[in-house]
Tab-separated table of C-alpha atoms and ligand atoms in Angstrom:
chain	number	residue	atom	x	y	z
A	1	MET	CA	0.000	0.000	0.000
A	2	GLN	CA	1.331	3.429	-1.023
A	3	GLN	CA	1.022	6.602	1.010
A	4	ILE	CA	0.480	8.593	-2.135
A	5	ILE	CA	-0.111	8.016	-5.823
A	6	ILE	CA	0.289	10.885	-8.265
A	7	ILE	CA	-1.403	10.660	-11.657
A	8	GLY	CA	0.136	12.929	-14.261
A	9	SER	CA	3.626	13.969	-15.278
A	10	GLY	CA	3.348	17.653	-16.132
A	11	PRO	CA	4.636	20.481	-13.921
A	12	ALA	CA	1.819	19.865	-11.387
A	13	GLY	CA	2.479	16.134	-11.053
A	14	PHE	CA	6.256	16.416	-10.828
A	15	THR	CA	6.184	19.344	-8.411
A	16	ALA	CA	3.771	17.430	-6.169
A	17	ALA	CA	6.174	14.491	-6.414
A	18	ILE	CA	9.188	16.605	-5.417
A	19	TYR	CA	7.372	17.838	-2.297
A	20	ALA	CA	5.871	14.465	-1.371
A	21	ALA	CA	9.193	12.689	-1.895
A	22	ARG	CA	11.062	15.233	0.229
A	23	ALA	CA	8.442	14.630	2.937
A	24	GLY	CA	9.448	10.958	2.894
A	25	LEU	CA	6.172	9.740	1.354
A	26	LYS	CA	7.859	7.754	-1.473
A	27	PRO	CA	5.292	8.735	-4.121
A	28	LEU	CA	4.403	6.493	-7.000
A	29	LEU	CA	3.856	8.682	-10.060
A	30	PHE	CA	2.008	7.461	-13.126
A	31	ALA	CA	3.312	9.240	-16.193
A	32	SER	CA	1.774	8.080	-19.410
A	33	ALA	CA	2.314	4.996	-21.535
A	34	ILE	CA	3.178	7.184	-24.510
A	35	GLY	CA	3.977	10.736	-23.510
A	36	ILE	CA	5.660	11.693	-20.256
A	37	GLY	CA	5.994	15.382	-19.395
A	38	GLY	CA	2.626	16.831	-20.371
A	39	GLU	CA	2.003	19.778	-22.617
A	40	LEU	CA	5.448	21.344	-22.223
A	41	MET	CA	6.871	18.451	-24.236
A	42	ASN	CA	5.182	20.011	-27.266
A	43	THR	CA	6.564	23.474	-26.580
A	44	THR	CA	9.797	24.974	-27.754
A	45	GLU	CA	11.299	27.811	-25.748
A	46	VAL	CA	9.730	28.528	-22.345
A	47	GLU	CA	10.565	32.163	-21.608
A	48	ASN	CA	8.438	32.804	-18.545
A	49	PHE	CA	9.400	30.097	-16.067
A	50	PRO	CA	11.233	31.948	-13.276
A	51	GLY	CA	14.895	31.098	-12.860
A	52	PHE	CA	15.681	30.717	-16.558
A	53	PRO	CA	16.445	34.235	-17.855
A	54	GLU	CA	17.774	32.812	-21.127
A	55	GLY	CA	14.670	30.617	-21.548
A	56	ILE	CA	14.617	26.832	-21.475
A	57	GLN	CA	13.261	24.250	-23.907
A	58	GLY	CA	9.988	22.711	-22.659
A	59	PRO	CA	11.226	19.090	-22.817
A	60	GLU	CA	14.417	20.000	-20.926
A	61	LEU	CA	12.418	21.706	-18.177
A	62	MET	CA	10.284	18.591	-17.779
A	63	GLN	CA	13.299	16.299	-17.775
A	64	ARG	CA	14.839	18.378	-15.000
A	65	MET	CA	11.616	18.246	-12.962
A	66	GLN	CA	11.556	14.460	-13.346
A	67	GLU	CA	15.207	14.154	-12.288
A	68	GLN	CA	14.503	16.284	-9.221
A	69	ALA	CA	11.464	14.179	-8.283
A	70	GLU	CA	13.385	10.910	-8.752
A	71	LYS	CA	16.399	12.179	-6.839
A	72	PHE	CA	14.256	12.393	-3.686
A	73	GLY	CA	12.687	8.959	-4.144
A	74	THR	CA	9.736	9.257	-6.534
A	75	GLU	CA	9.068	6.077	-8.483
A	76	VAL	CA	7.869	6.841	-12.019
A	77	VAL	CA	5.678	4.279	-13.783
A	78	TYR	CA	5.298	4.644	-17.553
A	79	ASP	CA	1.691	3.583	-17.836
A	80	ASP	CA	-1.735	5.171	-18.116
A	81	ILE	CA	-4.359	4.920	-15.410
A	82	VAL	CA	-7.529	3.410	-16.856
A	83	ASP	CA	-9.800	3.184	-13.810
A	84	LEU	CA	-10.177	4.685	-10.355
A	85	ASP	CA	-12.003	3.629	-7.222
A	86	PHE	CA	-12.284	6.388	-4.631
A	87	SER	CA	-15.168	4.800	-2.697
A	88	GLY	CA	-13.247	3.772	0.438
A	89	GLU	CA	-10.483	5.130	2.649
A	90	VAL	CA	-8.052	3.063	0.573
A	91	LYS	CA	-8.012	4.422	-2.979
A	92	ARG	CA	-7.522	1.986	-5.842
A	93	VAL	CA	-6.108	2.918	-9.232
A	94	THR	CA	-5.905	0.514	-12.146
A	95	ALA	CA	-3.022	0.873	-14.590
A	96	GLY	CA	-3.149	0.097	-18.307
A	97	ASP	CA	-1.410	-3.247	-17.707
A	98	GLY	CA	-4.278	-4.279	-15.394
A	99	THR	CA	-2.359	-3.893	-12.144
A	100	VAL	CA	-4.366	-2.403	-9.280
A	101	HIS	CA	-2.409	-0.088	-6.967
A	102	GLU	CA	-3.633	0.994	-3.546
A	103	ALA	CA	-2.888	4.234	-1.742
A	104	LEU	CA	-4.135	6.288	1.173
A	105	SER	CA	-4.098	9.437	-0.946
A	106	VAL	CA	-4.141	10.350	-4.636
A	107	ILE	CA	-3.099	13.521	-6.424
A	108	TYR	CA	-4.886	13.847	-9.740
A	109	ALA	CA	-2.922	16.036	-12.186
A	110	THR	CA	-3.842	14.798	-15.638
A	111	GLY	CA	-3.745	18.187	-17.357
A	112	SER	CA	-5.795	18.970	-20.413
A	113	ALA	CA	-6.212	17.728	-23.953
A	114	TYR	CA	-6.179	19.653	-27.229
A	115	ARG	CA	-9.599	21.021	-28.137
A	116	LYS	CA	-11.069	19.998	-31.474
A	117	ILE	CA	-13.163	22.135	-33.801
A	118	GLY	CA	-15.685	19.316	-34.059
A	119	LEU	CA	-15.579	18.625	-37.811
A	120	ALA	CA	-15.675	15.078	-39.144
A	121	ASP	CA	-12.830	15.958	-41.544
A	122	GLU	CA	-10.646	16.816	-38.574
A	123	GLU	CA	-10.424	13.180	-37.458
A	124	ARG	CA	-10.263	11.832	-40.998
A	125	LEU	CA	-7.293	14.015	-41.934
A	126	SER	CA	-5.543	13.923	-38.559
A	127	GLY	CA	-1.931	12.997	-39.327
A	128	HIS	CA	-2.544	13.753	-43.010
A	129	GLY	CA	-2.138	17.502	-42.847
A	130	VAL	CA	-4.225	18.214	-39.745
A	131	SER	CA	-2.179	18.549	-36.565
A	132	TRP	CA	-2.388	19.896	-33.006
A	133	CYS	CA	1.346	20.118	-32.447
A	134	ALA	CA	3.652	22.391	-34.443
A	135	THR	CA	6.811	21.239	-32.695
A	136	CYS	CA	5.932	17.600	-33.450
A	137	ASP	CA	4.848	18.008	-37.079
A	138	GLY	CA	6.131	21.380	-38.315
A	139	PHE	CA	9.111	19.761	-40.021
A	140	PHE	CA	6.806	18.011	-42.516
A	141	PHE	CA	5.564	21.348	-43.872
A	142	ARG	CA	8.774	22.724	-45.356
A	143	ASP	CA	7.967	25.270	-48.117
A	144	LYS	CA	4.239	24.579	-47.811
A	145	THR	CA	1.289	26.894	-47.351
A	146	ILE	CA	-0.462	26.164	-44.090
A	147	ALA	CA	-2.806	27.730	-41.549
A	148	VAL	CA	-3.205	27.862	-37.803
A	149	VAL	CA	-6.681	28.184	-36.283
A	150	GLY	CA	-6.989	30.200	-33.064
A	151	GLY	CA	-6.272	33.588	-31.540
A	152	GLY	CA	-4.584	32.769	-28.223
A	153	ASP	CA	-0.961	32.416	-27.147
A	154	SER	CA	-0.814	28.849	-28.452
A	155	ALA	CA	-1.907	29.895	-31.939
A	156	MET	CA	0.636	32.754	-32.033
A	157	GLU	CA	3.387	30.490	-30.759
A	158	GLU	CA	2.562	27.762	-33.266
A	159	ALA	CA	2.243	30.189	-36.192
A	160	THR	CA	5.546	31.878	-35.378
A	161	PHE	CA	7.306	28.552	-34.938
A	162	LEU	CA	5.870	27.177	-38.187
A	163	THR	CA	7.355	30.054	-40.224
A	164	ARG	CA	10.704	28.277	-39.751
A	165	PHE	CA	9.461	25.641	-42.181
A	166	ALA	CA	6.424	26.833	-44.124
A	167	LYS	CA	6.577	29.430	-46.869
A	168	LYS	CA	3.291	30.977	-45.732
A	169	VAL	CA	1.248	30.692	-42.544
A	170	TYR	CA	-2.317	31.995	-42.322
A	171	VAL	CA	-3.821	32.540	-38.885
A	172	ILE	CA	-7.573	31.973	-39.034
A	173	HIS	CA	-9.368	33.614	-36.125
A	174	ARG	CA	-13.089	33.913	-35.443
A	175	ARG	CA	-12.898	37.511	-34.205
A	176	ASP	CA	-11.032	40.665	-35.293
A	177	GLU	CA	-8.847	40.862	-32.221
A	178	LEU	CA	-6.578	38.337	-30.605
A	179	LYS	CA	-6.749	36.840	-27.146
A	180	ALA	CA	-2.981	36.279	-27.104
A	181	SER	CA	-0.637	38.337	-24.907
A	182	LYS	CA	0.699	41.542	-26.474
A	183	ILE	CA	4.249	40.219	-26.850
A	184	MET	CA	3.102	37.077	-28.699
A	185	GLN	CA	0.737	39.101	-30.898
A	186	GLN	CA	3.477	41.532	-31.849
A	187	ARG	CA	5.847	38.724	-32.750
A	188	ALA	CA	3.230	37.305	-35.120
A	189	PHE	CA	2.329	40.725	-36.592
A	190	ASP	CA	6.020	41.423	-37.258
A	191	ASN	CA	6.531	38.129	-39.085
A	192	GLU	CA	6.157	38.679	-42.812
A	193	LYS	CA	5.308	35.036	-43.504
A	194	ILE	CA	2.164	35.301	-41.325
A	195	GLU	CA	-1.112	36.624	-42.715
A	196	PHE	CA	-4.254	36.959	-40.592
A	197	VAL	CA	-7.670	35.826	-41.789
A	198	TRP	CA	-10.006	37.649	-39.405
A	199	ASN	CA	-13.630	36.958	-38.472
A	200	SER	CA	-13.575	33.513	-39.995
A	201	GLU	CA	-14.318	29.990	-38.919
A	202	VAL	CA	-13.373	26.734	-40.590
A	203	THR	CA	-16.478	24.812	-41.645
A	204	ALA	CA	-14.829	21.999	-43.631
A	205	ILE	CA	-11.382	20.609	-44.305
A	206	HIS	CA	-10.860	19.323	-47.828
A	207	GLY	CA	-8.600	16.575	-49.055
A	208	ASP	CA	-8.611	12.972	-50.193
A	209	GLY	CA	-5.760	11.504	-48.238
A	210	GLU	CA	-3.964	14.838	-47.599
A	211	VAL	CA	-5.258	18.315	-46.769
A	212	THR	CA	-5.827	20.502	-49.835
A	213	GLY	CA	-7.740	23.396	-48.305
A	214	VAL	CA	-10.470	24.603	-46.010
A	215	ALA	CA	-13.908	26.154	-46.351
A	216	LEU	CA	-14.390	29.330	-44.345
A	217	ARG	CA	-17.465	31.151	-43.149
A	218	SER	CA	-17.427	34.795	-42.157
A	219	THR	CA	-18.539	35.328	-38.549
A	220	THR	CA	-19.697	38.842	-39.448
A	221	ASP	CA	-21.863	38.349	-42.562
A	222	GLY	CA	-22.021	34.554	-43.007
A	223	SER	CA	-20.380	34.664	-46.466
A	224	THR	CA	-18.292	31.644	-47.428
A	225	SER	CA	-14.909	31.279	-49.109
A	226	GLU	CA	-12.237	28.695	-49.850
A	227	LEU	CA	-8.592	28.783	-48.806
A	228	PRO	CA	-6.187	26.331	-50.505
A	229	LEU	CA	-3.757	24.856	-47.953
A	230	GLU	CA	-1.406	21.942	-47.482
A	231	GLY	CA	-1.677	21.782	-43.721
A	232	LEU	CA	-3.898	22.914	-40.856
A	233	PHE	CA	-2.775	23.326	-37.258
A	234	ILE	CA	-5.509	23.621	-34.659
A	235	ALA	CA	-4.629	25.687	-31.568
A	236	ILE	CA	-7.969	26.666	-30.037
A	237	GLY	CA	-7.279	25.783	-26.426
A	238	ASN	CA	-7.558	22.716	-24.262
A	239	ASP	CA	-10.155	20.859	-22.238
A	240	PRO	CA	-9.461	19.391	-18.793
A	241	ARG	CA	-8.845	15.626	-18.848
A	242	THR	CA	-11.559	14.540	-16.436
A	243	HIS	CA	-13.092	11.497	-18.179
A	244	LEU	CA	-11.832	9.097	-15.478
A	245	VAL	CA	-13.390	11.042	-12.614
A	246	HIS	CA	-16.870	11.748	-13.991
A	247	GLY	CA	-19.335	10.744	-11.292
A	248	LYS	CA	-16.458	10.286	-8.818
A	249	LEU	CA	-15.334	13.853	-8.161
A	250	ASP	CA	-17.375	17.058	-8.299
A	251	LEU	CA	-16.655	19.264	-11.306
A	252	THR	CA	-17.127	23.003	-11.757
A	253	SER	CA	-19.486	24.499	-14.341
A	254	GLU	CA	-16.372	25.010	-16.491
A	255	GLY	CA	-15.642	21.281	-16.432
A	256	THR	CA	-12.552	21.411	-14.227
A	257	ILE	CA	-12.251	19.477	-10.952
A	258	ALA	CA	-13.908	21.416	-8.117
A	259	LEU	CA	-11.623	22.278	-5.206
A	260	GLU	CA	-12.341	23.476	-1.700
A	261	GLY	CA	-11.293	27.154	-1.564
A	262	ARG	CA	-7.624	27.688	-2.316
A	263	SER	CA	-6.769	24.131	-1.299
A	264	ALA	CA	-6.223	21.109	-3.550
A	265	ARG	CA	-8.942	19.140	-1.716
A	266	THR	CA	-11.546	17.620	-4.032
A	267	SER	CA	-15.035	16.436	-3.043
A	268	VAL	CA	-13.540	13.100	-1.874
A	269	PRO	CA	-11.355	13.061	1.263
A	270	GLY	CA	-7.863	11.836	0.436
A	271	VAL	CA	-8.118	12.803	-3.234
A	272	PHE	CA	-6.383	16.008	-4.295
A	273	ALA	CA	-6.095	17.672	-7.680
A	274	ALA	CA	-3.665	20.096	-9.258
A	275	GLY	CA	-2.664	21.734	-12.523
A	276	ASP	CA	-4.668	22.369	-15.686
A	277	VAL	CA	-7.316	19.778	-14.787
A	278	THR	CA	-8.370	22.190	-12.033
A	279	ASP	CA	-7.678	25.477	-13.780
A	280	PRO	CA	-9.975	27.018	-16.392
A	281	HIS	CA	-8.128	30.318	-16.418
A	282	TYR	CA	-4.395	30.714	-15.730
A	283	ARG	CA	-2.994	27.499	-17.175
A	284	GLN	CA	0.694	28.341	-16.937
A	285	ALA	CA	3.555	25.956	-16.168
A	286	ILE	CA	4.358	27.947	-13.052
A	287	THR	CA	0.770	28.043	-11.744
A	288	ALA	CA	0.493	24.295	-12.350
A	289	ALA	CA	3.739	23.764	-10.435
A	290	GLY	CA	2.422	25.962	-7.598
A	291	SER	CA	-0.805	23.999	-7.395
A	292	GLY	CA	1.208	20.759	-7.343
A	293	THR	CA	2.921	22.093	-4.216
A	294	VAL	CA	-0.449	22.846	-2.600
A	295	ALA	CA	-1.680	19.337	-3.424
A	296	ALA	CA	1.389	17.673	-1.890
A	297	LEU	CA	1.141	19.768	1.281
A	298	ASP	CA	-2.596	19.059	1.608
A	299	ALA	CA	-1.974	15.337	1.075
A	300	GLU	CA	0.759	15.422	3.720
A	301	ASP	CA	-1.649	17.045	6.203
A	302	TYR	CA	-4.343	14.512	5.355
A	303	LEU	CA	-1.989	11.560	5.867
A	304	ALA	CA	-0.723	12.973	9.169
A	305	ALA	CA	-4.329	13.410	10.398
A	306	LEU	CA	-5.188	9.875	9.263
A	307	GLU	CA	-2.215	8.494	11.169
A	308	GLN	CA	-3.271	10.381	14.300
A	309	GLN	CA	-6.832	9.052	14.006
A	310	GLN	CA	-5.538	5.495	13.620
A	311	ALA	CA	-3.232	5.907	16.640
A	312	ALA	CA	-6.120	7.310	18.724
A	313	ALA	CA	-8.350	4.394	17.650
A	314	LEU	CA	-5.686	1.913	18.805
A	315	VAL	CA	-5.444	3.623	22.192
A	316	THR	CA	-9.209	3.518	22.761
A	317	ALA	CA	-9.511	-0.093	21.469
B	401	NAP	P1	-6.875	30.137	-25.155
B	401	NAP	O1	-6.135	31.254	-24.504
B	401	NAP	O2	-8.105	29.613	-24.516
B	401	NAP	O3	-7.224	30.642	-26.637
B	401	NAP	C1	-8.000	29.849	-27.484
B	401	NAP	C2	-8.225	30.625	-28.768
B	401	NAP	O4	-8.909	29.761	-29.676
B	401	NAP	C3	-9.070	31.874	-28.576
B	401	NAP	O5	-8.588	32.903	-29.393
B	401	NAP	C4	-10.455	31.396	-28.996
B	401	NAP	O6	-11.226	32.403	-29.621
B	401	NAP	C5	-10.146	30.356	-30.037
B	401	NAP	N1	-11.162	29.299	-30.055
B	401	NAP	C6	-11.648	28.587	-29.011
B	401	NAP	N2	-12.550	27.673	-29.428
B	401	NAP	C7	-12.638	27.833	-30.776
B	401	NAP	C8	-13.395	27.174	-31.776
B	401	NAP	N3	-14.245	26.166	-31.495
B	401	NAP	N4	-13.234	27.582	-33.055
B	401	NAP	C9	-12.370	28.591	-33.356
B	401	NAP	N5	-11.619	29.247	-32.455
B	401	NAP	C10	-11.756	28.856	-31.171
B	401	NAP	O7	-5.959	28.864	-25.378
B	401	NAP	P2	-4.385	28.775	-25.670
B	401	NAP	O8	-3.960	29.727	-26.698
B	401	NAP	O9	-4.145	27.320	-25.887
B	401	NAP	O10	-3.731	29.209	-24.298
B	401	NAP	C11	-4.109	28.535	-23.092
B	401	NAP	C12	-3.294	29.078	-21.927
B	401	NAP	O11	-1.933	28.715	-22.085
B	401	NAP	C13	-3.354	30.591	-21.813
B	401	NAP	O12	-3.378	30.940	-20.459
B	401	NAP	C14	-2.052	31.036	-22.442
B	401	NAP	O13	-1.582	32.259	-21.939
B	401	NAP	C15	-1.128	29.882	-22.085
B	401	NAP	N6	-0.019	29.765	-23.060
B	401	NAP	C16	1.091	30.518	-22.839
B	401	NAP	C17	2.128	30.462	-23.731
B	401	NAP	C18	3.354	31.273	-23.453
B	401	NAP	O14	3.331	32.124	-22.571
B	401	NAP	N7	4.448	31.059	-24.162
B	401	NAP	C19	2.054	29.680	-24.874
B	401	NAP	C20	0.890	28.941	-25.095
B	401	NAP	C21	-0.159	28.994	-24.185
B	401	NAP	P3	-11.739	33.686	-28.807
B	401	NAP	O15	-10.549	34.581	-28.664
B	401	NAP	O16	-12.805	34.219	-29.699
B	401	NAP	O17	-12.264	33.163	-27.501
């Protein structure tokens, strides 16, 4: 039986692991069967994580967090969690290989998943010109004409990064102003390979086998147009990964895991949550790391209280 199981290997999961391991709780951390490190593994330069004035590559930052967690005694398991049982004091989590692990506390830090537009063509052409990850797939679009959908920091970052490869990058946005931070906007505006397509939404993605273009509809007057393309990157935000806890933990109206005040306590005693799965708003590496700290400290308090209760029960027995 573990003291603590951490599910998730982004900044929240690894920071929780560093704190829990330093508290002597020997955490067992479930990364993922395919992709350890969370969203930062798909990022290039991280310029806003304190302590790195020159910036640091996302994958290197995650590797360092993992090293730090392991150095203090975290055991990392490269498997997905496929089922959870939070019904008793002992929590049970089932890994992809079928093994059931038991723990007195769980920190749930599964992050968020790329949002989809919701078009049938999106799935059909995924991996054939449609992508959600510029750093993973940008290389395949050398000298091509492509587009990025979205108006936030992710879209600006992806578009700017993709100009390293593509000859032209359109940014298709549904409004006439961006949500992205001023610095990211300016970088995109200053890039002569980037052209903005304002007030437009993608209604279809064309291509038999590979992307050949998209159909657009104006969000102002409903008029339609066609844009020939060889690739489409979708960067319209993320949704919290909560599918395993539906019906087991309370969620907020925004779909994130509900927490008690500023704590990491969920609706089930002994289960804590941290990172993007709890955060509809800030969603930064540093805020996720901070919430991982809160979760580890709350779990520590919970375990100490549980131990005291058990000791008191023995005395009275
Ligand atoms: P976001 O800030 O939520 O922006 C999503 C964008 O996609 C918005 O412009 C939104 O349009 C648009 N959108 C949403 N749903 C859409 C749909 N169905 N069809 C078309 N467009 C749609 O998401 P994000 O850009 O992924 O950023 C998430 C968080 O990560 C933010 O806090 C951001 O600051 C952070 N981040 C930071 C960095 C960095 O600092 N280097 C890099 C990436 C992300 P509207 O504007 O009309 O709502």
